[in-house]
Coordinates of C-alpha atoms in Angstrom, one line a residue:
X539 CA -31.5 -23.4 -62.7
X540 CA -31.6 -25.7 -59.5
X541 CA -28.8 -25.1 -56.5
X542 CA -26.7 -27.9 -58.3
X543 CA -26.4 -27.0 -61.4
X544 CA -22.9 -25.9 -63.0
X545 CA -22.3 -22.4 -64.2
X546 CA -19.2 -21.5 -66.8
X547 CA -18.6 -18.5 -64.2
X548 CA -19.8 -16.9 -61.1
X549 CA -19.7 -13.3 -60.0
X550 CA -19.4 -11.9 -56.2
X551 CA -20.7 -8.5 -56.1
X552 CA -22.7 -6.6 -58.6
X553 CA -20.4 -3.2 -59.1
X554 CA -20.1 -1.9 -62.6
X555 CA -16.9 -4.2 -63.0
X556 CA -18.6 -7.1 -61.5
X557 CA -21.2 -6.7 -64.2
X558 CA -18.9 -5.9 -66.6
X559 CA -16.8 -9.1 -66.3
X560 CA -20.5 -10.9 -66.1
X561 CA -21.8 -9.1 -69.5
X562 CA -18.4 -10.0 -71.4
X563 CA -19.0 -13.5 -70.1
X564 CA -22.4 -14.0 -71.4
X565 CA -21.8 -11.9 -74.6
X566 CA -19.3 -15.1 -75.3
X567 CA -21.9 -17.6 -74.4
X568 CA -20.9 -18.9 -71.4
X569 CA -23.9 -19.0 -68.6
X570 CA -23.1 -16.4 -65.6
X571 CA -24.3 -16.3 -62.3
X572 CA -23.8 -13.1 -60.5
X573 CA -23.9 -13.1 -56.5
X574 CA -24.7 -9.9 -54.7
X575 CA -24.5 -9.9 -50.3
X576 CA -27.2 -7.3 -50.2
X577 CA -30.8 -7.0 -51.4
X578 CA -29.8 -4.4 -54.4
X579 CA -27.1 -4.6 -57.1
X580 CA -25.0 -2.0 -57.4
X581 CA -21.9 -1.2 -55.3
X582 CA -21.0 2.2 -55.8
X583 CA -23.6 3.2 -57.7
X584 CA -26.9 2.8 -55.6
X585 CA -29.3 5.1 -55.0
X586 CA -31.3 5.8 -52.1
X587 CA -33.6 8.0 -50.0
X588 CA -31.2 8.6 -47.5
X589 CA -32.7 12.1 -46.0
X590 CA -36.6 12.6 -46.8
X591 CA -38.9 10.7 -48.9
X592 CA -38.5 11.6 -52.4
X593 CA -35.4 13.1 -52.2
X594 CA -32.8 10.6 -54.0
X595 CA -29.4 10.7 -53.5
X596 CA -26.6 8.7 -54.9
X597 CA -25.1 7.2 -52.4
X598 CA -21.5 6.9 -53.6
X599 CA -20.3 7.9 -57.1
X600 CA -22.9 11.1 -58.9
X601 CA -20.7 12.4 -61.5
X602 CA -19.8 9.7 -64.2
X603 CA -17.4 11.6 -67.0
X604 CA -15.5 8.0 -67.3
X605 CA -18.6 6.2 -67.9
X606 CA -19.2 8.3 -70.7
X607 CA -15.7 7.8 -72.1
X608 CA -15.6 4.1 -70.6
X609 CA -14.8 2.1 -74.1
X610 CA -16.9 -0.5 -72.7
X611 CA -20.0 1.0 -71.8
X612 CA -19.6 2.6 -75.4
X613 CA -19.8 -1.1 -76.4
X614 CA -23.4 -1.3 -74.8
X615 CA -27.0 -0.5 -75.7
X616 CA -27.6 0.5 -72.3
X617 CA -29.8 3.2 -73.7
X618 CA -31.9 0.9 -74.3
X619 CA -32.5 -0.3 -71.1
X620 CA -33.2 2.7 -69.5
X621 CA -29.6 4.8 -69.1
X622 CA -29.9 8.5 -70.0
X623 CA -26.8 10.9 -69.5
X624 CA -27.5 14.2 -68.4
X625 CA -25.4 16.7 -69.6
X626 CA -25.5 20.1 -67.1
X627 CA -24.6 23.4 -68.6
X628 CA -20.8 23.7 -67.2
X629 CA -19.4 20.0 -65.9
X630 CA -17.5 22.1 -63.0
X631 CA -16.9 25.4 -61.4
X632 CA -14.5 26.0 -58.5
X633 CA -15.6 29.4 -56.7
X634 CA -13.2 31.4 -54.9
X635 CA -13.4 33.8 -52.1
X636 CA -14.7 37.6 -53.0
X637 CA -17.4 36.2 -55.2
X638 CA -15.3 34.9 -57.8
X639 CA -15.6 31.0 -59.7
X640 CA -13.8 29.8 -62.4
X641 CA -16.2 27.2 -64.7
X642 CA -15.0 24.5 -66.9
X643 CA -16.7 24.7 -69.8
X644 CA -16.9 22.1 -72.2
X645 CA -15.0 24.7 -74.8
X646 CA -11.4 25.2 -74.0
X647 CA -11.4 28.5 -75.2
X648 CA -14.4 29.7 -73.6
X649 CA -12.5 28.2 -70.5
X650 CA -9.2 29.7 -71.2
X651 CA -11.1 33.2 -71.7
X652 CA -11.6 32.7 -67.7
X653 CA -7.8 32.8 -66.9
X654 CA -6.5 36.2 -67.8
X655 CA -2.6 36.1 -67.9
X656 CA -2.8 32.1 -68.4
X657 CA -5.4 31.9 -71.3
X658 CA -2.6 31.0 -73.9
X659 CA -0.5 28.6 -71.6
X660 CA -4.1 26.8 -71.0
X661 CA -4.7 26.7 -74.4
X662 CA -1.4 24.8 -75.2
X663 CA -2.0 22.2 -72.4
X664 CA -5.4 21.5 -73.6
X665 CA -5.5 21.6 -77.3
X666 CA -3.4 18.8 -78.4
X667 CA -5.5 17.1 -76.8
X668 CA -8.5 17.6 -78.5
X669 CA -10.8 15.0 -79.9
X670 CA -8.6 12.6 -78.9
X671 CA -10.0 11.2 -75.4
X672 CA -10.7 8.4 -77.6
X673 CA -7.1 7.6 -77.9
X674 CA -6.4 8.1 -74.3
X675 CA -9.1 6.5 -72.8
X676 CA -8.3 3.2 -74.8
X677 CA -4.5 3.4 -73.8
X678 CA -5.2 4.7 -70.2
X679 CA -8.0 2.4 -69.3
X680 CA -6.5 -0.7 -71.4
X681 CA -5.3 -4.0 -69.9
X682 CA -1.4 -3.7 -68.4
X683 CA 1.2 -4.3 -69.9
X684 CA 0.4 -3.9 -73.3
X685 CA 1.8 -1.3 -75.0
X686 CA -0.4 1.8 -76.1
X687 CA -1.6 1.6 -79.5
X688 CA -1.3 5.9 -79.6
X689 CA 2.3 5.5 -78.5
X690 CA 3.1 9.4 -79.4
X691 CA 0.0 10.5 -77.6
X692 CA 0.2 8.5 -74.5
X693 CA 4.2 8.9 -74.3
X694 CA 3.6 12.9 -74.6
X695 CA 0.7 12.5 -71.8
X696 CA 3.2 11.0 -69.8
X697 CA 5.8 12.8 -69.8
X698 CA 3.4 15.9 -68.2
X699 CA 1.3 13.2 -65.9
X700 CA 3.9 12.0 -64.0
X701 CA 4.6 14.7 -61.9
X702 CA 3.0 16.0 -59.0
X703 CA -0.1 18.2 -58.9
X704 CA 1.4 20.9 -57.0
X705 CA 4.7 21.0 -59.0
X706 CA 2.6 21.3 -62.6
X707 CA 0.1 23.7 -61.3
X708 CA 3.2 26.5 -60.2
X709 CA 5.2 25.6 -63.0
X710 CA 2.2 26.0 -65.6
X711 CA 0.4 28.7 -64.2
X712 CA 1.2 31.9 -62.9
X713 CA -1.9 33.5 -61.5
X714 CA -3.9 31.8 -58.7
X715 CA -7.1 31.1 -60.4
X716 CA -5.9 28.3 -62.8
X717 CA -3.5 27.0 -60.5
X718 CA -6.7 26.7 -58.1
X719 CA -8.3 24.8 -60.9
X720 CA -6.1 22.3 -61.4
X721 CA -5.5 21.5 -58.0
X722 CA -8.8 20.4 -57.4
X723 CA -8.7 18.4 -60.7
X724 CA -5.5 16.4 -59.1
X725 CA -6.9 16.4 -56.1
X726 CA -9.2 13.6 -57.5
X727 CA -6.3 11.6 -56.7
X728 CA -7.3 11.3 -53.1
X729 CA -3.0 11.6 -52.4
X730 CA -1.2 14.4 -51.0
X731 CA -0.3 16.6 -54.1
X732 CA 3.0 17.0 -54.0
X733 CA 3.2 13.2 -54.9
X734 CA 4.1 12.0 -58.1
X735 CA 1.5 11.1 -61.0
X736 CA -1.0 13.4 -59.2
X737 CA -1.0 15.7 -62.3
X738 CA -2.2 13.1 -64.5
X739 CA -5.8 13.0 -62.8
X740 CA -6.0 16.4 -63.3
X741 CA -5.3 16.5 -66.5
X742 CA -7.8 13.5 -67.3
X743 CA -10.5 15.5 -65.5
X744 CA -10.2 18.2 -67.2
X745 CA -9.7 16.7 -70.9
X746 CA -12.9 14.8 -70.0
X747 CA -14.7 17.4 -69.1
X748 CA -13.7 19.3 -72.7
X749 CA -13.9 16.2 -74.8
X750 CA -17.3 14.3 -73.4
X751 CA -18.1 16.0 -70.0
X752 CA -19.2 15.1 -66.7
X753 CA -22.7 13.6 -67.1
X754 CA -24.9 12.2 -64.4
X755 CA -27.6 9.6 -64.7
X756 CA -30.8 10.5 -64.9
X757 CA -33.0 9.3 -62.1
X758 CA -29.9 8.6 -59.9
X759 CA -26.4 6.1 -60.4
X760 CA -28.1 3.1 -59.8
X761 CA -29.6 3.5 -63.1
X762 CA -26.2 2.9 -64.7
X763 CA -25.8 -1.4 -62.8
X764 CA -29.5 -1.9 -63.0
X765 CA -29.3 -1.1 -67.3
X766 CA -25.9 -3.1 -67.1
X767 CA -28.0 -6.2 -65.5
X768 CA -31.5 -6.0 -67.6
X769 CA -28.9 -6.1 -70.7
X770 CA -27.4 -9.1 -68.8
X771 CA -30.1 -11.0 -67.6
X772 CA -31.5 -10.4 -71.4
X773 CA -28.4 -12.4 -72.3
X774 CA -29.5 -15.2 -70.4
X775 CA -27.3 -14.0 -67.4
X776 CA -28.9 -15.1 -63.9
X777 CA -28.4 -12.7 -60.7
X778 CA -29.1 -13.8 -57.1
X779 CA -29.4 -11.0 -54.0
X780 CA -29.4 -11.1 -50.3
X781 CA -26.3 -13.6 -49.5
X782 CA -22.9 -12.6 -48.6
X783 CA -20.4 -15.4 -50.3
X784 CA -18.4 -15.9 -46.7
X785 CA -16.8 -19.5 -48.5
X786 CA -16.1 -20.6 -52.0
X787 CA -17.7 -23.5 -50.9
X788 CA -21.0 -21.8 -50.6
X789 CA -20.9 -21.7 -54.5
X790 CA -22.5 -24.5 -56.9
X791 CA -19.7 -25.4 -59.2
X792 CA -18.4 -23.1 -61.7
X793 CA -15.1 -23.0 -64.1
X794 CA -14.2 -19.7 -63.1
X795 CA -15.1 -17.4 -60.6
X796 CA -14.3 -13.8 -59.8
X797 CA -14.6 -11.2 -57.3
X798 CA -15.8 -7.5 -57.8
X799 CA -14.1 -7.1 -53.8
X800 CA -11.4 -5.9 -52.6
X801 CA -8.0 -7.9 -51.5
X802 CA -9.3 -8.5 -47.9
X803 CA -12.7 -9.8 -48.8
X804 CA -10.8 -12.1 -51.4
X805 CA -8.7 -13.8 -48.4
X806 CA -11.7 -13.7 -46.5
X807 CA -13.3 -16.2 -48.8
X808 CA -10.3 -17.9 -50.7
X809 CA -8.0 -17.5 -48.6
X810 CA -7.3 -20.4 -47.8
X811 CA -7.7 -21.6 -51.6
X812 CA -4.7 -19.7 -52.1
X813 CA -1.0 -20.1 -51.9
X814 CA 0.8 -19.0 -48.8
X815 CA 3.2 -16.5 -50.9
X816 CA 0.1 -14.6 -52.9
X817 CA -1.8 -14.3 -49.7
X818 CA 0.8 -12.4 -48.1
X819 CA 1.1 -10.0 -50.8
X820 CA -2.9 -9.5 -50.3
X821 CA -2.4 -8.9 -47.2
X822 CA 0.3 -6.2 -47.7
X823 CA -1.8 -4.2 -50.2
X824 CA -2.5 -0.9 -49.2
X825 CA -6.0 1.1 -48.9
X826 CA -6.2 4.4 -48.9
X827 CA -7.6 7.8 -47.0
X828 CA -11.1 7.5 -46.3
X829 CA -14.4 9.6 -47.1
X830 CA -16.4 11.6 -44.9
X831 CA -19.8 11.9 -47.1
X832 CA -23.1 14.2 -46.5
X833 CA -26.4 13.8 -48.4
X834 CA -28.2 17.6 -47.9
X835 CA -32.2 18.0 -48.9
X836 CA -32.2 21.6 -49.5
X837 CA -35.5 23.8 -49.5
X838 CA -34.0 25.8 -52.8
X839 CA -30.7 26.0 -54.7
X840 CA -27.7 26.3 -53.0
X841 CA -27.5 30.4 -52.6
X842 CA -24.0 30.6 -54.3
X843 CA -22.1 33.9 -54.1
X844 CA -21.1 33.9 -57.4
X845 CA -24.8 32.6 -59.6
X846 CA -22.9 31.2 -62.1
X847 CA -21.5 28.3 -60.0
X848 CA -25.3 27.2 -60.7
X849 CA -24.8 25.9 -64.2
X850 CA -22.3 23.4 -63.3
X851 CA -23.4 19.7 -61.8
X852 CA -20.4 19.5 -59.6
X853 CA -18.3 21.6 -57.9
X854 CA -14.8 21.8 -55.9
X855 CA -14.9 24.0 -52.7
X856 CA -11.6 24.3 -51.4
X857 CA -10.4 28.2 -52.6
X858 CA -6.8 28.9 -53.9
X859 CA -4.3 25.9 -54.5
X860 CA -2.3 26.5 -51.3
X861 CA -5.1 25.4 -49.3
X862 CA -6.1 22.3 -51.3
X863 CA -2.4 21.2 -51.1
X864 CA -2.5 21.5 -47.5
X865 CA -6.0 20.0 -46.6
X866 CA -5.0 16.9 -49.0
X867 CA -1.4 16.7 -47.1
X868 CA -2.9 16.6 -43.8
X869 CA -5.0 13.6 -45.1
X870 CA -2.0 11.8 -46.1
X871 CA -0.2 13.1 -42.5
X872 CA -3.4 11.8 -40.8
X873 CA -5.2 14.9 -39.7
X874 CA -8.4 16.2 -40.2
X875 CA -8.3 20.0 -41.4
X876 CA -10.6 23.1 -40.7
X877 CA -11.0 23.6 -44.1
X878 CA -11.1 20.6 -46.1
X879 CA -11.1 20.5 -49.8
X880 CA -14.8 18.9 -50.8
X881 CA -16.5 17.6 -53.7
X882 CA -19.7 18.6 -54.0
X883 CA -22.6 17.7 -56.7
X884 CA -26.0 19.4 -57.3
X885 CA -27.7 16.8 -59.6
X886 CA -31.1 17.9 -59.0
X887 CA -30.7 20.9 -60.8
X888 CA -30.5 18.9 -64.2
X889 CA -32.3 16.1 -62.9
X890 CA -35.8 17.2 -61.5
X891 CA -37.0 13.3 -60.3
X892 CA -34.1 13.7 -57.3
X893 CA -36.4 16.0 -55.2
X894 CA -39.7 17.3 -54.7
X895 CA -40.9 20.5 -57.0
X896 CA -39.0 23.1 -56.2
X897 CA -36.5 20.9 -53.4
X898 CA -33.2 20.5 -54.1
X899 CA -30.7 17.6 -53.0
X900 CA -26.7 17.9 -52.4
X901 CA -24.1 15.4 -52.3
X902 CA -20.6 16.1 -50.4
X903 CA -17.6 15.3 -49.2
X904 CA -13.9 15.4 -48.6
X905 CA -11.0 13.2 -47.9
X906 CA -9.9 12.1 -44.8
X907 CA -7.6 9.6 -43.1
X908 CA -8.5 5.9 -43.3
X909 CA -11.1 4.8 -40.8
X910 CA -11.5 7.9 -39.6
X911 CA -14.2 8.4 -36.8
X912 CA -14.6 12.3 -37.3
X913 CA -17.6 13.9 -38.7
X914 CA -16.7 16.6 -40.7
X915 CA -20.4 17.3 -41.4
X916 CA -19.6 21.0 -39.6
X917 CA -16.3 21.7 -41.6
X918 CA -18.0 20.9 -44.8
X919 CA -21.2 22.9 -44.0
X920 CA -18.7 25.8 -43.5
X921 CA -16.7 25.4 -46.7
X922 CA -20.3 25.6 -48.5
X923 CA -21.6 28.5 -46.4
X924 CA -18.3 30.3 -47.1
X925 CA -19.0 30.8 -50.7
X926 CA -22.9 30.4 -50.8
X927 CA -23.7 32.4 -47.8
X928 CA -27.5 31.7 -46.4
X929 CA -26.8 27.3 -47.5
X930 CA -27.0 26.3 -44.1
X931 CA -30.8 28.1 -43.5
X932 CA -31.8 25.9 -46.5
X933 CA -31.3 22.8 -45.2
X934 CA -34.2 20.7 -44.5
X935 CA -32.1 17.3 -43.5
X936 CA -29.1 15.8 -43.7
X937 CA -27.4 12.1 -43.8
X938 CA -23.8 11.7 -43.0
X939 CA -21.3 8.6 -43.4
X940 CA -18.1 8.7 -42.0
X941 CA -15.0 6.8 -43.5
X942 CA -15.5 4.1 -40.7
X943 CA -19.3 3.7 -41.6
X944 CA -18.5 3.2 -45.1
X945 CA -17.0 -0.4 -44.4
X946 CA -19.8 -1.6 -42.9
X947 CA -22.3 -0.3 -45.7
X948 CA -19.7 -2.1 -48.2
X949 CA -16.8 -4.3 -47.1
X950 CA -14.8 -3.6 -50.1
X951 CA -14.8 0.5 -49.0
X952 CA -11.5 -0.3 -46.1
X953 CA -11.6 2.1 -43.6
X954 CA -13.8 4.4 -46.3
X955 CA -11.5 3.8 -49.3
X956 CA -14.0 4.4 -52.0
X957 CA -11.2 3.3 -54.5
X958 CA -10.4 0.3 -53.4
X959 CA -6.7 1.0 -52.9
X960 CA -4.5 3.7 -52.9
X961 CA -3.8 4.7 -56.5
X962 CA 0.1 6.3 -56.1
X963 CA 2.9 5.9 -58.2
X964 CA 3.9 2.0 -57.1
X965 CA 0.1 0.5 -57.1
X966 CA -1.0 2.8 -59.7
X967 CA 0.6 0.2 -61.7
X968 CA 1.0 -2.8 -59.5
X969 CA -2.8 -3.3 -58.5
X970 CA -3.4 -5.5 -56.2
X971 CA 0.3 -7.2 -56.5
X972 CA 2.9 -7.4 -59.2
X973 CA 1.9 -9.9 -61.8
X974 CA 2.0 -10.0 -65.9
X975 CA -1.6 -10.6 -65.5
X976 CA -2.7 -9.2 -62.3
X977 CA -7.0 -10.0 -63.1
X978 CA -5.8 -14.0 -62.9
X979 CA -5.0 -15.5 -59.1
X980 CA -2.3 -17.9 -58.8
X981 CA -5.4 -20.5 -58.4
X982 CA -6.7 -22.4 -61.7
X983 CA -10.1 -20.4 -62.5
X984 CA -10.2 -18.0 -60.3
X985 CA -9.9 -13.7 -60.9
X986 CA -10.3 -10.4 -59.4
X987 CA -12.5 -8.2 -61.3
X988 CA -12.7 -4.9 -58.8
X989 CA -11.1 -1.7 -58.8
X990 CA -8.0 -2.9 -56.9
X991 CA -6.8 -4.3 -60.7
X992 CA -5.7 -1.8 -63.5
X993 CA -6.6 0.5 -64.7
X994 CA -8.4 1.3 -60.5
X995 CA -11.4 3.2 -59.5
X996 CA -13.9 5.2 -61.2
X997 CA -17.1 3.6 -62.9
X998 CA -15.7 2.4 -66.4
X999 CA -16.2 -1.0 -66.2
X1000 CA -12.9 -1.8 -67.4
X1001 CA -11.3 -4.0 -64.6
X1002 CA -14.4 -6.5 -65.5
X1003 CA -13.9 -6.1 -68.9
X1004 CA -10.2 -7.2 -68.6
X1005 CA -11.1 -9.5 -66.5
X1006 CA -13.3 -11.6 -67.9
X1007 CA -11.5 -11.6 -71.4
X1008 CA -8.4 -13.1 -69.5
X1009 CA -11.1 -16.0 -68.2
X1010 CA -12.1 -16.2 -72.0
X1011 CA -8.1 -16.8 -73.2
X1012 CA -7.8 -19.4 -69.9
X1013 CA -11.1 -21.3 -71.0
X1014 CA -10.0 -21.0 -74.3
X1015 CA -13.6 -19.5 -75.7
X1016 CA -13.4 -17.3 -78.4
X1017 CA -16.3 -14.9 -79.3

């Protein structure tokens, strides 16, 4: 197509929601043009060789347990264009000092078997949850307001998820193992864990990680977008790299068009499309604590303490739940702690194409305040060594972004918010302002598609989704 000619939609940025929104578009027959600033699609789920030549490493989200349970992607045959899931042994283990690790396994039982003195009481969270992720997936990642369909099931989720992380762990558990397991579950949050509605990511995580697991993509996250756009262009869908959108008036004309960005990059280029009222309330949405990431090539396995911390594709260094509540409220105080809680994945383990024979690649990092110019690369290096003593002689090279890099790799990560917004109680439901219909602007034709709309980060798809089938009501096409 020619510079002039008129597209039913255009899409700036090529995230999994971008391409989401962009896919449900095309899959209704409208023609799509999808707009991406930098030479590769992707957003948050590129990869690179950011350390040594044919070491890969994902260079934001790894571990994908919501793309597996993303109702959306279900809807896809991205199998087909190259997306394979890899399932490791255990989807998490969480060592603790002395040589011990507890490790989700996909069996509750066999995980409950793990907990002495809080076996049963692990059981009873768990089970009535049991093959029915379906059910709460829909619900949880649906469209707000609407009511849940599983009202029983989501009201009896509820009730548990709203409270804080550190208030269900004590009042659930009563030896320190499980409570240490939960708390890095909430702590997925990326909020201080004595907040409210902190308990419901951990008990997501951990229902996911029971129900479908915590899968990674085989050959690296950017294999998720790239299937997402072969299955779009093959729906006649047109994608064009290498320009940042700075204006709407950049764009050839359109009757909708939506932005996978965050709430500052959208009054960056509509702003002044936009009325005076809704701008403001843009401009008072809040971000939240940055990340401080490092990429390891290893010349072997991480050495850990406990060898059974090997079968699992990610783990959560951060010991007992005391000190995860702590390093997580210093974040939200603004302070960087000596012992931070980190996320860490091991994908070459499962994955053999990350890394040379016999080389291994890590991904890591932990949670600190927003634009934060500190490089914990030491700190987390420590919390590693601490339970996998000999890590730090097996590393070969290293790549570290700090939360203030992160905005200049993608505008849309403020200050190194990799959820694009803080996800607490009030904007966990009010994201990016309070509207019925938060995907549609107060502009005729045009919608935000990113994380910063319900149902928030993670790489699901669903904020596209949503997105584009408000467009579909407001264009009145039906599919």
């Amino acid at each position: 197509m020619s510079e002039n000619s008129k597209y039913d939609a255009i899409v700036i940025g090529s995230g999994p929601n971008g391409l989401a929104a962009a896919i449900t578009l095309a899959r209704a027959g409208l023609s799509v043009l999808v707009q991406e600033a930098v030479e590769t699609i992707g957003g948050g789920t590129r990869t690179r060789e950011l350390t040594l030549p044919g070491y890969l490493h994902d260079v934001c989200s790894a571990i994908h347990p919501l793309g597996l349970a993303s109702p959306f992607f279900k809807d896809l045959p991205l199998g087909k264009y190259g997306l394979e899931w890899v399932h490791p042994s255990a989807p998490l283990a969480h060592p603790l000092d002395g040589g011990r690790a507890i490790l989700l396994e996909t069996s509750i039982d066999a995980t409950a078997a793990q907990l002495g003195r809080d076996a049963d009481a692990y059981r009873r969270l768990l089970k009535p949850y049991a093959n029915k992720l379906d059910h709460l997936t829909e619900d949880l990642l649906g469209p707000l307001p609407l009511p849940p369909r599983h009202l029983s099931e989501v009201v009896s989720f509820g009730l548990q998820a709203i409270r804080s992380g550190k208030g269900f762990a004590r009042s659930t558990f009563r030896d320190e193992s499980a409570r240490a397991l939960f708390a890095g579950m909430a702590a997925h949050s990326i909020l201080p864990l004595d907040q409210p509605i902190t308990a419901s990511f951990g008990l997501v995580m951990l229902i996911m990680g029971h129900q479908g697991g915590w899968p990674l993509a085989r050959g690296g996250s950017q294999k998720i977008t790239q299937a997402m756009a072969d299955y779009f262009c093959s729906l006649g869908g047109e994608i064009r790299t290498g320009h940042r959108v700075t204006s709407l008036d950049e764009l050839p004309p359109s009757r909708a068009i939506f932005f996978d960005t965050s709430p500052r990059e959208v009054l960056k280029i509509a702003g002044d499309r936009l009325p005076a009222r809704y701008r403001r309330q843009l401009e008072g949405y809040r971000y939240g604590a940055g990340v401080c990431k490092v990429d390891f090539a290893l010349d072997g396995p991480i050495p850990w303490e406990n060898p059974e911390v090997a079968r699992a594709g990610t783990v959560h260094v951060g010991g007992m739940l005391e000190e995860i509540v702590a390093s997580e409220a210093a974040v939200g105080r603004g302070e960087h702690v000596e012992r931070p809680f980190v996320l860490l994945a091991q994908q070459s383990l499962f994955d053999p194409s990350r890394a040379p024979e016999g080389k291994h690649t890590v991904w890591a990092y932990c949670h600190v305040p927003n634009g934060s110019k500190v490089d914990m690369t030491p700190r987390i290096e420590a919390q590693i060594e601490r339970f996998a003593p000999g890590f730090k002689k097996r590393i070969q090279a290293r790549y570290t972004r700090l939360a203030s890099d992160w905005e200049k790799y993608n505008p849309n990560y403020v200050g190194g918010d990799i959820n694009t917004g803080a996800q607490d109680l009030w904007q966990f439901f009010t994201r990016p302002v309070w509207r019925l219909t938060p995907y549609r602007m107060p502009v005729k034709g045009l919608y935000l598609c990113s994380s910063a709309t319900p149902p928030g980060g993670g790489v699901h798809g669903m904020c596209g989704y949503h997105a584009a089938k408000t467009a579909l009501k407001d264009l009145r096409v039906i599919r």
